[in-house]
Amino acid sequence: MQADRRHFLKLMSGLAIGATGIGCLGSKAAAASGASPVFFEISLAQWSLHKALFAKQMDNLDFAAKARKDFGIGIVEYVNQFFKDKANDTAYLNEMLKRCKDNDVKNHLIMIDGEGELGNLNEAERIKAVENHYRWVDAAKYLGCATIRVNAAGKGSAEEVAKAAADGLSRLGEYGSKVGINVIVENHGGYSSNGAWLSGVMKQVNKPNVGTLPDFGNFCIKRDPANWRTCQESYDRYQGTAELMPFAKGVSAKSNNFDEAGNEKETDYMKILKIVKDSGFKGIVGIEYEGDVLSEDEGIRKTKALLEKVRTALS
């Protein structure tokens, strides 16, 4: 099994090089990202366009071009839901790489959902979930990404799930380390939205390629079953971000609504990005617009403008 996967990955890597030269990593966007004096680059998370994607108003293959042409963004973050049956499809992945190269776009990460609970208390189920993620590690490597984003979910007490999640993440991190892919966990509901809990899991894992993806707006621990938009128990987003930043290999700039001055109504971007900067972080901050008032395109533009304004003020 492992030998087959290594053979597949080697074969895919060769095909990717033949298709794109060096699989988007040699693009001007990538070079600019490495040379920039600012403390973070801006990427676009595909979830910002989830309404258009689910409605079939746009296709996953159009994402790189839209990021560049409509928003002037040269780094992208994919969501596996929008090409969930294509992780091992070399022809499809080559087309993604071609679109990326044609638009001078760098692939940064893939957000993974629906592949099982890495914190499942049942060892067999947990290992199955870990192995389900292998193909996405391989796909991320093929696409020139640095990272996959996963979830530390499980059912049980906080201590039980923490122990199980640390095991699942360690196993997946070990696989990722063999091909140079980071495995990062987002605060994504339940225990993971407790900054102290998730930072504790990171300390248990203690692997250089396993880290966090702090999301400014995902600190709801418990939602109302009758209305998921209503949060019944939340964690302080500034405290949580500060706790997760020592392990961060990316940051997700969640946005929903804006005031007349262009500031996000729920998150003080100046305050939270100062926490990001003070942590010593230098990397990529992804736009993840989720609002309902503005269109997806306008919400992305508003978030980008706000990030640029605050970045300039803090630089």
PDB file of C-alpha atoms in Angstrom:
ATOM      1  CA  MET A   1       0.000   0.000   0.000  1.00  0.00           C
ATOM      2  CA  GLN A   2       2.658   2.481   1.034  1.00  0.00           C
ATOM      3  CA  ALA A   3       4.898   1.451  -1.874  1.00  0.00           C
ATOM      4  CA  ASP A   4       1.987   1.883  -4.299  1.00  0.00           C
ATOM      5  CA  ARG A   5       1.331   5.383  -2.989  1.00  0.00           C
ATOM      6  CA  ARG A   6       4.974   6.365  -3.283  1.00  0.00           C
ATOM      7  CA  HIS A   7       5.014   5.088  -6.850  1.00  0.00           C
ATOM      8  CA  PHE A   8       1.828   7.006  -7.624  1.00  0.00           C
ATOM      9  CA  LEU A   9       3.198  10.222  -6.120  1.00  0.00           C
ATOM     10  CA  LYS A  10       6.469   9.860  -8.034  1.00  0.00           C
ATOM     11  CA  LEU A  11       4.543   9.290 -11.250  1.00  0.00           C
ATOM     12  CA  MET A  12       2.289  12.272 -10.604  1.00  0.00           C
ATOM     13  CA  SER A  13       5.242  14.533  -9.842  1.00  0.00           C
ATOM     14  CA  GLY A  14       6.815  13.648 -13.157  1.00  0.00           C
ATOM     15  CA  LEU A  15       3.603  14.345 -15.005  1.00  0.00           C
ATOM     16  CA  ALA A  16       3.181  17.666 -13.212  1.00  0.00           C
ATOM     17  CA  ILE A  17       6.671  18.816 -14.160  1.00  0.00           C
ATOM     18  CA  GLY A  18       6.026  17.857 -17.751  1.00  0.00           C
ATOM     19  CA  ALA A  19       2.753  19.748 -17.776  1.00  0.00           C
ATOM     20  CA  THR A  20       3.810  22.986 -16.127  1.00  0.00           C
ATOM     21  CA  GLY A  21       7.574  23.267 -15.889  1.00  0.00           C
ATOM     22  CA  ILE A  22       7.780  23.357 -12.102  1.00  0.00           C
ATOM     23  CA  GLY A  23       4.143  23.083 -11.073  1.00  0.00           C
ATOM     24  CA  CYS A  24       3.444  26.784 -10.366  1.00  0.00           C
ATOM     25  CA  LEU A  25       6.154  27.012  -7.726  1.00  0.00           C
ATOM     26  CA  GLY A  26       8.351  28.885 -10.164  1.00  0.00           C
ATOM     27  CA  SER A  27       5.730  31.503 -10.949  1.00  0.00           C
ATOM     28  CA  LYS A  28       6.240  35.225 -10.483  1.00  0.00           C
ATOM     29  CA  ALA A  29       3.643  35.115  -7.734  1.00  0.00           C
ATOM     30  CA  ALA A  30       5.699  32.625  -5.756  1.00  0.00           C
ATOM     31  CA  ALA A  31       8.857  34.637  -6.258  1.00  0.00           C
ATOM     32  CA  ALA A  32       7.136  37.819  -5.162  1.00  0.00           C
ATOM     33  CA  SER A  33       5.757  36.074  -2.091  1.00  0.00           C
ATOM     34  CA  GLY A  34       9.220  35.040  -0.952  1.00  0.00           C
ATOM     35  CA  ALA A  35      10.748  38.457  -1.533  1.00  0.00           C
ATOM     36  CA  SER A  36       8.086  40.725  -0.072  1.00  0.00           C
ATOM     37  CA  PRO A  37       8.990  42.904   2.925  1.00  0.00           C
ATOM     38  CA  VAL A  38       5.424  42.834   4.309  1.00  0.00           C
ATOM     39  CA  PHE A  39       4.698  40.446   7.156  1.00  0.00           C
ATOM     40  CA  PHE A  40       1.942  38.618   5.307  1.00  0.00           C
ATOM     41  CA  GLU A  41       0.823  37.919   1.764  1.00  0.00           C
ATOM     42  CA  ILE A  42      -2.867  37.727   0.877  1.00  0.00           C
ATOM     43  CA  SER A  43      -4.466  34.594  -0.538  1.00  0.00           C
ATOM     44  CA  LEU A  44      -8.038  33.784  -1.513  1.00  0.00           C
ATOM     45  CA  ALA A  45      -9.789  30.857   0.161  1.00  0.00           C
ATOM     46  CA  GLN A  46     -12.149  29.077  -2.225  1.00  0.00           C
ATOM     47  CA  TRP A  47     -14.858  28.951   0.443  1.00  0.00           C
ATOM     48  CA  SER A  48     -15.358  32.673  -0.176  1.00  0.00           C
ATOM     49  CA  LEU A  49     -17.059  31.608  -3.410  1.00  0.00           C
ATOM     50  CA  HIS A  50     -18.900  28.566  -2.053  1.00  0.00           C
ATOM     51  CA  LYS A  51     -22.345  29.858  -3.012  1.00  0.00           C
ATOM     52  CA  ALA A  52     -21.371  30.282  -6.663  1.00  0.00           C
ATOM     53  CA  LEU A  53     -19.577  26.926  -6.664  1.00  0.00           C
ATOM     54  CA  PHE A  54     -22.433  24.980  -5.082  1.00  0.00           C
ATOM     55  CA  ALA A  55     -24.892  26.685  -7.462  1.00  0.00           C
ATOM     56  CA  LYS A  56     -22.697  25.612 -10.425  1.00  0.00           C
ATOM     57  CA  GLN A  57     -22.312  29.273 -11.412  1.00  0.00           C
ATOM     58  CA  MET A  58     -18.573  28.664 -11.488  1.00  0.00           C
ATOM     59  CA  ASP A  59     -16.348  25.605 -11.577  1.00  0.00           C
ATOM     60  CA  ASN A  60     -13.347  24.633  -9.498  1.00  0.00           C
ATOM     61  CA  LEU A  61     -11.164  24.899 -12.603  1.00  0.00           C
ATOM     62  CA  ASP A  62     -12.128  28.571 -12.971  1.00  0.00           C
ATOM     63  CA  PHE A  63     -10.967  29.496  -9.478  1.00  0.00           C
ATOM     64  CA  ALA A  64      -7.354  30.423 -10.216  1.00  0.00           C
ATOM     65  CA  ALA A  65      -8.312  32.674 -13.119  1.00  0.00           C
ATOM     66  CA  LYS A  66     -11.047  34.392 -11.102  1.00  0.00           C
ATOM     67  CA  ALA A  67      -8.692  35.032  -8.179  1.00  0.00           C
ATOM     68  CA  ARG A  68      -6.186  36.728 -10.479  1.00  0.00           C
ATOM     69  CA  LYS A  69      -8.458  38.510 -12.957  1.00  0.00           C
ATOM     70  CA  ASP A  70     -11.290  39.643 -10.692  1.00  0.00           C
ATOM     71  CA  PHE A  71      -9.406  40.333  -7.455  1.00  0.00           C
ATOM     72  CA  GLY A  72      -5.725  40.674  -8.340  1.00  0.00           C
ATOM     73  CA  ILE A  73      -4.832  37.825  -5.964  1.00  0.00           C
ATOM     74  CA  GLY A  74      -2.022  35.455  -6.906  1.00  0.00           C
ATOM     75  CA  ILE A  75      -2.219  32.846  -4.119  1.00  0.00           C
ATOM     76  CA  VAL A  76      -5.145  30.447  -3.667  1.00  0.00           C
ATOM     77  CA  GLU A  77      -6.500  27.979  -1.108  1.00  0.00           C
ATOM     78  CA  TYR A  78      -8.706  25.164  -2.401  1.00  0.00           C
ATOM     79  CA  VAL A  79     -11.557  23.283  -0.700  1.00  0.00           C
ATOM     80  CA  ASN A  80     -11.636  19.557  -1.446  1.00  0.00           C
ATOM     81  CA  GLN A  81     -15.453  19.525  -1.599  1.00  0.00           C
ATOM     82  CA  PHE A  82     -15.281  21.181  -5.005  1.00  0.00           C
ATOM     83  CA  PHE A  83     -13.126  18.462  -6.585  1.00  0.00           C
ATOM     84  CA  LYS A  84     -13.632  15.654  -4.101  1.00  0.00           C
ATOM     85  CA  ASP A  85     -13.410  12.817  -6.649  1.00  0.00           C
ATOM     86  CA  LYS A  86     -10.323  14.209  -8.399  1.00  0.00           C
ATOM     87  CA  ALA A  87      -7.538  13.729  -5.844  1.00  0.00           C
ATOM     88  CA  ASN A  88      -5.979  10.914  -7.908  1.00  0.00           C
ATOM     89  CA  ASP A  89      -7.051  12.187 -11.344  1.00  0.00           C
ATOM     90  CA  THR A  90      -3.794  13.266 -12.985  1.00  0.00           C
ATOM     91  CA  ALA A  91      -5.481  14.723 -16.072  1.00  0.00           C
ATOM     92  CA  TYR A  92      -7.707  16.901 -13.912  1.00  0.00           C
ATOM     93  CA  LEU A  93      -4.881  17.970 -11.603  1.00  0.00           C
ATOM     94  CA  ASN A  94      -2.755  18.821 -14.624  1.00  0.00           C
ATOM     95  CA  GLU A  95      -5.554  21.064 -15.880  1.00  0.00           C
ATOM     96  CA  MET A  96      -5.648  22.782 -12.473  1.00  0.00           C
ATOM     97  CA  LEU A  97      -1.904  23.325 -12.744  1.00  0.00           C
ATOM     98  CA  LYS A  98      -2.237  24.682 -16.272  1.00  0.00           C
ATOM     99  CA  ARG A  99      -4.891  27.196 -15.175  1.00  0.00           C
ATOM    100  CA  CYS A 100      -2.659  28.185 -12.275  1.00  0.00           C
ATOM    101  CA  LYS A 101       0.372  28.685 -14.509  1.00  0.00           C
ATOM    102  CA  ASP A 102      -1.613  30.532 -17.191  1.00  0.00           C
ATOM    103  CA  ASN A 103      -2.790  33.052 -14.588  1.00  0.00           C
ATOM    104  CA  ASP A 104       0.475  33.248 -12.600  1.00  0.00           C
ATOM    105  CA  VAL A 105      -1.174  31.893  -9.459  1.00  0.00           C
ATOM    106  CA  LYS A 106       0.488  29.993  -6.618  1.00  0.00           C
ATOM    107  CA  ASN A 107      -1.321  27.068  -4.984  1.00  0.00           C
ATOM    108  CA  HIS A 108      -0.976  27.318  -1.203  1.00  0.00           C
ATOM    109  CA  LEU A 109      -3.192  24.750   0.512  1.00  0.00           C
ATOM    110  CA  ILE A 110      -6.190  22.442   0.283  1.00  0.00           C
ATOM    111  CA  MET A 111      -8.868  22.490   2.987  1.00  0.00           C
ATOM    112  CA  ILE A 112     -10.009  18.933   3.675  1.00  0.00           C
ATOM    113  CA  ASP A 113     -13.447  17.986   4.964  1.00  0.00           C
ATOM    114  CA  GLY A 114     -15.537  14.813   4.911  1.00  0.00           C
ATOM    115  CA  GLU A 115     -12.734  12.264   5.254  1.00  0.00           C
ATOM    116  CA  GLY A 116     -13.489  11.024   8.763  1.00  0.00           C
ATOM    117  CA  GLU A 117     -12.677  12.089  12.307  1.00  0.00           C
ATOM    118  CA  LEU A 118      -8.979  12.328  13.111  1.00  0.00           C
ATOM    119  CA  GLY A 119      -9.992  12.453  16.781  1.00  0.00           C
ATOM    120  CA  ASN A 120     -12.278   9.410  16.677  1.00  0.00           C
ATOM    121  CA  LEU A 121     -11.927   7.429  19.909  1.00  0.00           C
ATOM    122  CA  ASN A 122     -12.154   4.166  17.970  1.00  0.00           C
ATOM    123  CA  GLU A 123      -8.620   3.415  16.790  1.00  0.00           C
ATOM    124  CA  ALA A 124      -9.683   1.569  13.654  1.00  0.00           C
ATOM    125  CA  GLU A 125     -11.971   4.424  12.588  1.00  0.00           C
ATOM    126  CA  ARG A 126      -9.261   6.962  13.420  1.00  0.00           C
ATOM    127  CA  ILE A 127      -6.660   5.149  11.339  1.00  0.00           C
ATOM    128  CA  LYS A 128      -9.155   4.874   8.483  1.00  0.00           C
ATOM    129  CA  ALA A 129      -9.657   8.655   8.651  1.00  0.00           C
ATOM    130  CA  VAL A 130      -5.902   9.207   8.633  1.00  0.00           C
ATOM    131  CA  GLU A 131      -5.501   7.004   5.564  1.00  0.00           C
ATOM    132  CA  ASN A 132      -8.418   8.757   3.837  1.00  0.00           C
ATOM    133  CA  HIS A 133      -6.347  11.942   4.010  1.00  0.00           C
ATOM    134  CA  TYR A 134      -3.294  10.411   2.319  1.00  0.00           C
ATOM    135  CA  ARG A 135      -4.611  11.056  -1.180  1.00  0.00           C
ATOM    136  CA  TRP A 136      -5.048  14.719  -0.333  1.00  0.00           C
ATOM    137  CA  VAL A 137      -1.491  14.942   0.952  1.00  0.00           C
ATOM    138  CA  ASP A 138      -0.422  13.465  -2.393  1.00  0.00           C
ATOM    139  CA  ALA A 139      -2.678  15.842  -4.346  1.00  0.00           C
ATOM    140  CA  ALA A 140      -1.375  18.842  -2.404  1.00  0.00           C
ATOM    141  CA  LYS A 141       2.191  17.838  -3.216  1.00  0.00           C
ATOM    142  CA  TYR A 142       1.291  17.376  -6.864  1.00  0.00           C
ATOM    143  CA  LEU A 143      -0.353  20.786  -7.070  1.00  0.00           C
ATOM    144  CA  GLY A 144       2.646  22.540  -5.514  1.00  0.00           C
ATOM    145  CA  CYS A 145       0.854  23.338  -2.247  1.00  0.00           C
ATOM    146  CA  ALA A 146       2.684  23.515   1.066  1.00  0.00           C
ATOM    147  CA  THR A 147      -0.169  22.424   3.286  1.00  0.00           C
ATOM    148  CA  ILE A 148      -3.453  20.647   3.859  1.00  0.00           C
ATOM    149  CA  ARG A 149      -5.951  21.918   6.416  1.00  0.00           C
ATOM    150  CA  VAL A 150      -7.736  19.245   8.451  1.00  0.00           C
ATOM    151  CA  ASN A 151     -10.148  19.035  11.388  1.00  0.00           C
ATOM    152  CA  ALA A 152      -9.494  17.680  14.884  1.00  0.00           C
ATOM    153  CA  ALA A 153     -12.974  16.290  15.423  1.00  0.00           C
ATOM    154  CA  GLY A 154     -14.165  13.471  17.645  1.00  0.00           C
ATOM    155  CA  LYS A 155     -16.878  12.517  20.141  1.00  0.00           C
ATOM    156  CA  GLY A 156     -16.057  12.054  23.800  1.00  0.00           C
ATOM    157  CA  SER A 157     -14.681  14.092  26.679  1.00  0.00           C
ATOM    158  CA  ALA A 158     -12.269  16.957  25.948  1.00  0.00           C
ATOM    159  CA  GLU A 159      -9.378  14.887  27.309  1.00  0.00           C
ATOM    160  CA  GLU A 160     -10.317  11.757  25.347  1.00  0.00           C
ATOM    161  CA  VAL A 161     -10.704  13.585  22.047  1.00  0.00           C
ATOM    162  CA  ALA A 162      -7.487  15.545  22.616  1.00  0.00           C
ATOM    163  CA  LYS A 163      -5.543  12.322  23.086  1.00  0.00           C
ATOM    164  CA  ALA A 164      -7.145  10.702  20.035  1.00  0.00           C
ATOM    165  CA  ALA A 165      -6.681  13.810  17.873  1.00  0.00           C
ATOM    166  CA  ALA A 166      -3.023  14.024  18.852  1.00  0.00           C
ATOM    167  CA  ASP A 167      -2.595  10.429  17.728  1.00  0.00           C
ATOM    168  CA  GLY A 168      -4.441  10.945  14.430  1.00  0.00           C
ATOM    169  CA  LEU A 169      -2.568  14.142  13.650  1.00  0.00           C
ATOM    170  CA  SER A 170       0.764  12.538  14.526  1.00  0.00           C
ATOM    171  CA  ARG A 171       0.093   9.656  12.139  1.00  0.00           C
ATOM    172  CA  LEU A 172      -0.987  11.998   9.346  1.00  0.00           C
ATOM    173  CA  GLY A 173       1.864  14.391  10.064  1.00  0.00           C
ATOM    174  CA  GLU A 174       4.319  11.531   9.718  1.00  0.00           C
ATOM    175  CA  TYR A 175       2.940  10.720   6.272  1.00  0.00           C
ATOM    176  CA  GLY A 176       3.009  14.392   5.297  1.00  0.00           C
ATOM    177  CA  SER A 177       6.601  14.813   6.415  1.00  0.00           C
ATOM    178  CA  LYS A 178       7.733  12.152   3.934  1.00  0.00           C
ATOM    179  CA  VAL A 179       6.651  14.345   1.023  1.00  0.00           C
ATOM    180  CA  GLY A 180       7.134  17.769   2.606  1.00  0.00           C
ATOM    181  CA  ILE A 181       3.503  18.690   3.288  1.00  0.00           C
ATOM    182  CA  ASN A 182       2.277  20.496   6.401  1.00  0.00           C
ATOM    183  CA  VAL A 183      -0.844  19.313   8.230  1.00  0.00           C
ATOM    184  CA  ILE A 184      -2.642  22.155   9.960  1.00  0.00           C
ATOM    185  CA  VAL A 185      -5.796  22.269  12.075  1.00  0.00           C
ATOM    186  CA  GLU A 186      -8.373  25.028  11.949  1.00  0.00           C
ATOM    187  CA  ASN A 187     -10.478  26.063  14.924  1.00  0.00           C
ATOM    188  CA  HIS A 188     -13.587  24.653  13.293  1.00  0.00           C
ATOM    189  CA  GLY A 189     -16.221  24.122  15.955  1.00  0.00           C
ATOM    190  CA  GLY A 190     -16.498  21.914  19.023  1.00  0.00           C
ATOM    191  CA  TYR A 191     -13.380  21.445  21.123  1.00  0.00           C
ATOM    192  CA  SER A 192     -11.157  22.785  18.332  1.00  0.00           C
ATOM    193  CA  SER A 193     -12.666  26.263  18.769  1.00  0.00           C
ATOM    194  CA  ASN A 194     -11.228  26.367  22.287  1.00  0.00           C
ATOM    195  CA  GLY A 195      -7.790  27.894  21.800  1.00  0.00           C
ATOM    196  CA  ALA A 196      -6.349  26.345  24.944  1.00  0.00           C
ATOM    197  CA  TRP A 197      -7.604  22.883  23.938  1.00  0.00           C
ATOM    198  CA  LEU A 198      -6.218  23.038  20.391  1.00  0.00           C
ATOM    199  CA  SER A 199      -2.877  24.500  21.468  1.00  0.00           C
ATOM    200  CA  GLY A 200      -2.679  21.652  23.998  1.00  0.00           C
ATOM    201  CA  VAL A 201      -3.191  19.133  21.201  1.00  0.00           C
ATOM    202  CA  MET A 202      -0.390  20.787  19.223  1.00  0.00           C
ATOM    203  CA  LYS A 203       1.930  20.411  22.204  1.00  0.00           C
ATOM    204  CA  GLN A 204       1.075  16.713  22.399  1.00  0.00           C
ATOM    205  CA  VAL A 205       1.787  16.210  18.693  1.00  0.00           C
ATOM    206  CA  ASN A 206       5.001  18.242  18.739  1.00  0.00           C
ATOM    207  CA  LYS A 207       5.873  17.788  15.055  1.00  0.00           C
ATOM    208  CA  PRO A 208       7.430  20.552  12.931  1.00  0.00           C
ATOM    209  CA  ASN A 209       5.016  19.997  10.037  1.00  0.00           C
ATOM    210  CA  VAL A 210       1.841  19.882  12.170  1.00  0.00           C
ATOM    211  CA  GLY A 211       0.345  23.217  13.172  1.00  0.00           C
ATOM    212  CA  THR A 212      -2.713  25.435  13.226  1.00  0.00           C
ATOM    213  CA  LEU A 213      -4.757  27.664  10.939  1.00  0.00           C
ATOM    214  CA  PRO A 214      -6.280  30.289  13.236  1.00  0.00           C
ATOM    215  CA  ASP A 215      -9.603  31.492  11.797  1.00  0.00           C
ATOM    216  CA  PHE A 216     -10.703  34.880  13.127  1.00  0.00           C
ATOM    217  CA  GLY A 217     -14.396  33.988  13.109  1.00  0.00           C
ATOM    218  CA  ASN A 218     -14.548  30.306  14.029  1.00  0.00           C
ATOM    219  CA  PHE A 219     -14.482  30.426  17.802  1.00  0.00           C
ATOM    220  CA  CYS A 220     -18.016  29.104  18.328  1.00  0.00           C
ATOM    221  CA  ILE A 221     -17.764  25.998  20.493  1.00  0.00           C
ATOM    222  CA  LYS A 222     -21.471  25.123  20.507  1.00  0.00           C
ATOM    223  CA  ARG A 223     -24.203  26.155  18.081  1.00  0.00           C
ATOM    224  CA  ASP A 224     -27.971  26.106  18.483  1.00  0.00           C
ATOM    225  CA  PRO A 225     -29.173  22.833  16.882  1.00  0.00           C
ATOM    226  CA  ALA A 226     -32.296  24.637  15.661  1.00  0.00           C
ATOM    227  CA  ASN A 227     -30.359  27.503  14.079  1.00  0.00           C
ATOM    228  CA  TRP A 228     -26.687  26.883  13.342  1.00  0.00           C
ATOM    229  CA  ARG A 229     -26.066  30.623  12.909  1.00  0.00           C
ATOM    230  CA  THR A 230     -26.780  31.144  16.598  1.00  0.00           C
ATOM    231  CA  CYS A 231     -23.766  30.470  18.802  1.00  0.00           C
ATOM    232  CA  GLN A 232     -24.630  29.227  22.286  1.00  0.00           C
ATOM    233  CA  GLU A 233     -21.058  29.049  23.590  1.00  0.00           C
ATOM    234  CA  SER A 234     -18.085  30.955  22.207  1.00  0.00           C
ATOM    235  CA  TYR A 235     -14.391  31.443  22.947  1.00  0.00           C
ATOM    236  CA  ASP A 236     -12.727  34.838  22.917  1.00  0.00           C
ATOM    237  CA  ARG A 237     -11.361  35.251  19.389  1.00  0.00           C
ATOM    238  CA  TYR A 238      -8.421  37.421  20.419  1.00  0.00           C
ATOM    239  CA  GLN A 239      -7.331  35.103  23.206  1.00  0.00           C
ATOM    240  CA  GLY A 240      -7.833  32.082  20.964  1.00  0.00           C
ATOM    241  CA  THR A 241      -5.823  33.605  18.127  1.00  0.00           C
ATOM    242  CA  ALA A 242      -2.989  34.445  20.511  1.00  0.00           C
ATOM    243  CA  GLU A 243      -2.981  30.850  21.801  1.00  0.00           C
ATOM    244  CA  LEU A 244      -2.926  29.344  18.316  1.00  0.00           C
ATOM    245  CA  MET A 245      -0.405  31.666  16.657  1.00  0.00           C
ATOM    246  CA  PRO A 246       2.731  29.944  18.067  1.00  0.00           C
ATOM    247  CA  PHE A 247       1.755  26.903  15.967  1.00  0.00           C
ATOM    248  CA  ALA A 248       0.323  28.756  12.951  1.00  0.00           C
ATOM    249  CA  LYS A 249       1.382  27.945   9.409  1.00  0.00           C
ATOM    250  CA  GLY A 250      -1.333  30.126   7.933  1.00  0.00           C
ATOM    251  CA  VAL A 251      -4.133  32.444   9.022  1.00  0.00           C
ATOM    252  CA  SER A 252      -7.759  32.613   7.874  1.00  0.00           C
ATOM    253  CA  ALA A 253      -9.229  36.124   7.764  1.00  0.00           C
ATOM    254  CA  LYS A 254     -12.918  35.409   8.229  1.00  0.00           C
ATOM    255  CA  SER A 255     -15.251  38.257   7.331  1.00  0.00           C
ATOM    256  CA  ASN A 256     -19.030  38.658   7.298  1.00  0.00           C
ATOM    257  CA  ASN A 257     -20.262  42.244   7.462  1.00  0.00           C
ATOM    258  CA  PHE A 258     -18.655  45.663   7.161  1.00  0.00           C
ATOM    259  CA  ASP A 259     -19.438  49.127   8.463  1.00  0.00           C
ATOM    260  CA  GLU A 260     -19.425  52.301   6.363  1.00  0.00           C
ATOM    261  CA  ALA A 261     -15.692  52.773   7.005  1.00  0.00           C
ATOM    262  CA  GLY A 262     -14.929  49.309   5.609  1.00  0.00           C
ATOM    263  CA  ASN A 263     -14.179  47.714   8.974  1.00  0.00           C
ATOM    264  CA  GLU A 264     -15.385  44.191   9.762  1.00  0.00           C
ATOM    265  CA  LYS A 265     -18.202  44.440  12.285  1.00  0.00           C
ATOM    266  CA  GLU A 266     -17.460  41.300  14.306  1.00  0.00           C
ATOM    267  CA  THR A 267     -13.653  41.339  14.373  1.00  0.00           C
ATOM    268  CA  ASP A 268     -11.309  44.237  15.087  1.00  0.00           C
ATOM    269  CA  TYR A 269      -8.827  43.545  12.287  1.00  0.00           C
ATOM    270  CA  MET A 270      -6.255  45.997  13.633  1.00  0.00           C
ATOM    271  CA  LYS A 271      -6.287  44.298  17.033  1.00  0.00           C
ATOM    272  CA  ILE A 272      -6.263  40.728  15.762  1.00  0.00           C
ATOM    273  CA  LEU A 273      -3.635  41.282  13.061  1.00  0.00           C
ATOM    274  CA  LYS A 274      -1.387  42.947  15.620  1.00  0.00           C
ATOM    275  CA  ILE A 275      -1.634  39.692  17.593  1.00  0.00           C
ATOM    276  CA  VAL A 276      -0.647  37.857  14.408  1.00  0.00           C
ATOM    277  CA  LYS A 277       2.312  40.163  13.813  1.00  0.00           C
ATOM    278  CA  ASP A 278       3.473  40.171  17.440  1.00  0.00           C
ATOM    279  CA  SER A 279       3.648  36.366  17.313  1.00  0.00           C
ATOM    280  CA  GLY A 280       6.433  36.677  14.747  1.00  0.00           C
ATOM    281  CA  PHE A 281       4.284  35.208  11.984  1.00  0.00           C
ATOM    282  CA  LYS A 282       5.434  35.786   8.424  1.00  0.00           C
ATOM    283  CA  GLY A 283       3.328  33.956   5.912  1.00  0.00           C
ATOM    284  CA  ILE A 284      -0.021  33.937   4.147  1.00  0.00           C
ATOM    285  CA  VAL A 285      -3.358  35.272   5.352  1.00  0.00           C
ATOM    286  CA  GLY A 286      -6.335  33.934   3.430  1.00  0.00           C
ATOM    287  CA  ILE A 287      -9.520  35.847   2.689  1.00  0.00           C
ATOM    288  CA  GLU A 288     -12.564  33.804   3.738  1.00  0.00           C
ATOM    289  CA  TYR A 289     -15.698  35.880   3.206  1.00  0.00           C
ATOM    290  CA  GLU A 290     -18.889  34.283   4.529  1.00  0.00           C
ATOM    291  CA  GLY A 291     -21.370  37.143   4.683  1.00  0.00           C
ATOM    292  CA  ASP A 292     -24.895  37.398   3.321  1.00  0.00           C
ATOM    293  CA  VAL A 293     -25.329  41.162   2.919  1.00  0.00           C
ATOM    294  CA  LEU A 294     -22.752  41.713   0.199  1.00  0.00           C
ATOM    295  CA  SER A 295     -22.229  39.529  -2.835  1.00  0.00           C
ATOM    296  CA  GLU A 296     -19.335  37.099  -2.639  1.00  0.00           C
ATOM    297  CA  ASP A 297     -17.288  39.196  -5.060  1.00  0.00           C
ATOM    298  CA  GLU A 298     -17.889  42.422  -3.167  1.00  0.00           C
ATOM    299  CA  GLY A 299     -17.222  40.772   0.182  1.00  0.00           C
ATOM    300  CA  ILE A 300     -13.890  39.489  -1.099  1.00  0.00           C
ATOM    301  CA  ARG A 301     -12.955  42.970  -2.329  1.00  0.00           C
ATOM    302  CA  LYS A 302     -13.918  44.546   0.990  1.00  0.00           C
ATOM    303  CA  THR A 303     -11.884  41.999   2.937  1.00  0.00           C
ATOM    304  CA  LYS A 304      -8.861  42.468   0.695  1.00  0.00           C
ATOM    305  CA  ALA A 305      -9.022  46.253   1.062  1.00  0.00           C
ATOM    306  CA  LEU A 306      -9.255  45.943   4.847  1.00  0.00           C
ATOM    307  CA  LEU A 307      -6.312  43.528   5.012  1.00  0.00           C
ATOM    308  CA  GLU A 308      -4.212  45.829   2.857  1.00  0.00           C
ATOM    309  CA  LYS A 309      -5.111  48.860   4.969  1.00  0.00           C
ATOM    310  CA  VAL A 310      -4.239  47.165   8.250  1.00  0.00           C
ATOM    311  CA  ARG A 311      -1.103  45.564   6.826  1.00  0.00           C
ATOM    312  CA  THR A 312       0.159  48.972   5.753  1.00  0.00           C
ATOM    313  CA  ALA A 313      -0.602  50.444   9.158  1.00  0.00           C
ATOM    314  CA  LEU A 314       1.237  47.652  10.980  1.00  0.00           C
ATOM    315  CA  SER A 315       4.212  47.345   8.638  1.00  0.00           C
TER     316      SER A 315
END
